[in-house]
Steps between C-alpha positions, in 0.01 A plus 500: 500500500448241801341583882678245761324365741542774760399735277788601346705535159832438454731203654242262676636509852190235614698256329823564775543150686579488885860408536594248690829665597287751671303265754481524845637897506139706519251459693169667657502564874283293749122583492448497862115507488381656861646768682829371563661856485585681841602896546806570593390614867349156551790344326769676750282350819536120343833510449626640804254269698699282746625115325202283430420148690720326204754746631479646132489910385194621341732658215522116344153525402416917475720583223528867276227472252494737202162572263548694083461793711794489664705473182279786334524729788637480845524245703236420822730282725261235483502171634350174450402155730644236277474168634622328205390099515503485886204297654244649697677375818850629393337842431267554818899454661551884403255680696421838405538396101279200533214723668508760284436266227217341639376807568525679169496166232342238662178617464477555095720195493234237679249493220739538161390291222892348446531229790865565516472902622172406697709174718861710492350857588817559666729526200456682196320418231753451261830443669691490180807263619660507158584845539587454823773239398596701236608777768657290732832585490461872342536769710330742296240462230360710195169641542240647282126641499318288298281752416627862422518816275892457526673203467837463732650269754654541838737266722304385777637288831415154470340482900226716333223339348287642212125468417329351249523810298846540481740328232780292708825473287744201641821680446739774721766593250495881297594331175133293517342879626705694232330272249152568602519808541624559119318657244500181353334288743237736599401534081451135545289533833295732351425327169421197697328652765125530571291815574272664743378767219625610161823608457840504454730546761292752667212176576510295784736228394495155658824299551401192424783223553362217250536745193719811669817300672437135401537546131755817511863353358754677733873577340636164652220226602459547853721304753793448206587911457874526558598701840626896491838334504426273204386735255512907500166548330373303828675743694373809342099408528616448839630832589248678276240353764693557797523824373116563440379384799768650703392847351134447561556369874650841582205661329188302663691584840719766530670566841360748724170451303169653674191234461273764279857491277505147515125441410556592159802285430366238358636267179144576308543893576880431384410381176172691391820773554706292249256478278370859471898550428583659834747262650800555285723257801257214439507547117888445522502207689261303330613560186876420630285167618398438166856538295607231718201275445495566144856402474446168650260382242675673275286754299599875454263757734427691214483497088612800355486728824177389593360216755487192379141425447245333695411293210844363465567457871176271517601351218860367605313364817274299326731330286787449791173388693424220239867400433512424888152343543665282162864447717308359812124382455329458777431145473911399526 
């Protein structure tokens, strides 16, 4: 009877508004632009290097970096020269960094058309210092591929920084995870998303923050949820998460693990194993996960013994979306 703009029938989700109580939470990591990056080797030799002339480590400014890759499958051990906004003279202070640098960017920095990256070659190209406020005083942070067959989130220490292709989520606590990692959330993501191909949830889906996180109404608007100790249905999402990613911790890295065992354990190999039905442990926690999520907004998991439908999930969204884009406008 009607095509949406994006194609679709049904509830027009182009129509969801960015909230404003979601502002400042998601973010894309730095594009470095140049070969910032350093191997692990390389990376061990700068930071055991004696003190710089400033009488400074090279660990403040060669940092853990982490690429979609790293989420997807397992981890490199990279690390990356980040010089934030230092000057040229501030940075040339930490030796072996600095030259590297000059080595590896300067040259396809020197002729680039924006005069900012050409002048600053130094730094990255986009530093991004509103996430980097945002993290501040977070130990941990919430990290997902923004680009991926599977979507899912891991808990990631704040000292490590993540490229430009990796979604940066401003928030440490398992109640925020629990809720992104719901059934309901990721309905939302994936209605909202884009794609590399056609395709359902077996395309390439891109996380995209504008339409995926920004306009997604959580149970509580973000920074006024009660605590665990405020309100049990808090408490529940929270141990469903710790729960979940407790349980797949112990199964991307099992003690006594050989590295062909390892190689395999990865979170996209975990869940193409979910999905072809084969991961019974995973099916239980998620879907403990989602009683507790769906009891927070309040809607039943299922209609007479069967899921409640995608239809209806989207649904609910949209209209909680436009009853809090109505509560706070943007403009106030």
């Amino acid at each position: 009877a009607t095509i949406n703009a994006d194609l679709t029938s049904g509830d027009d989700l182009t129509t969801a508004i960015p909230l404003k109580e979601n502002a400042g939470l998601s973010f894309q990591g730095p594009a470095k632009v140049g070969h910032f990056e350093v191997e692990p080797e390389v990376a061990r030799k700068m930071l055991t290097a004696p003190l710089n002339p400033n009488g400074k480590s090279n660990a403040e400014v060669v940092v853990p970096w982490i690429i979609a890759k790293d989420l997807t499958e397992r981890p490199k051990g990279m690390y990356i020269v980040d010089f934030l906004s230092r000057s040229e003279v501030e940075a040339a202070l930490f030796e072996m960094p600095f030259e590297y640098v000059k080595h590896h960017v300067y040259n396809t920095r020197k002729d680039n058309n924006r005069p900012r990256r050409r002048e600053y070659w130094w730094q990255h190209g986009e530093r991004n210092p509103g996430m980097r406020r945002a993290l501040r005083n977070l130990k941990l942070y919430i990290a997902s591929p923004r680009v991926s067959i599977h979507r899912f989130f891991q808990f990631v220490p704040v000292q490590t920084l993540a490229d430009g292709r990796v979604v940066v989520i401003a928030r440490e606590d398992d109640y925020f995870m629990g809720v992104l990692e719901s059934t309901i959330h990721k309905r939302w993501s994936i209605a909202t998303s884009s794609r590399r191909r056609d395709g359902d949830d077996g395309g390439r889906i891109t996380y995209n923050i504008e339409s995926c996180f920004d306009t997604f109404p959580f149970p509580w608007p973000p920074r006024t949820e009660p605590s665990e100790d405020e309100d049990p249905r808090v408490k529940a999402i929270a141990d469903a998460a710790r729960s979940l990613v407790s349980l797949r911790d112990a199964w991307l890295n099992p003690p006594n693990a050989s590295e062909a065992d390892l190689k395999d354990r990865t979170l996209t190999k975990l869940y193409n194993l979910r999905a072809a039905g084969k991961c019974a442990w995973l099916e239980n926690a998620h879907r403990a996960l989602d009683q507790a999520v769906f009891a927070a907004y309040g809607w039943p998991l299922e209609l007479n013994g069967q899921a409640l439908p995608t239809q209806q999930i989207l649904a609910n969204l949209l209209a909680l979306n436009h009853q809090r884009a109505a509560s706070h406008p943007a403009s106030e």
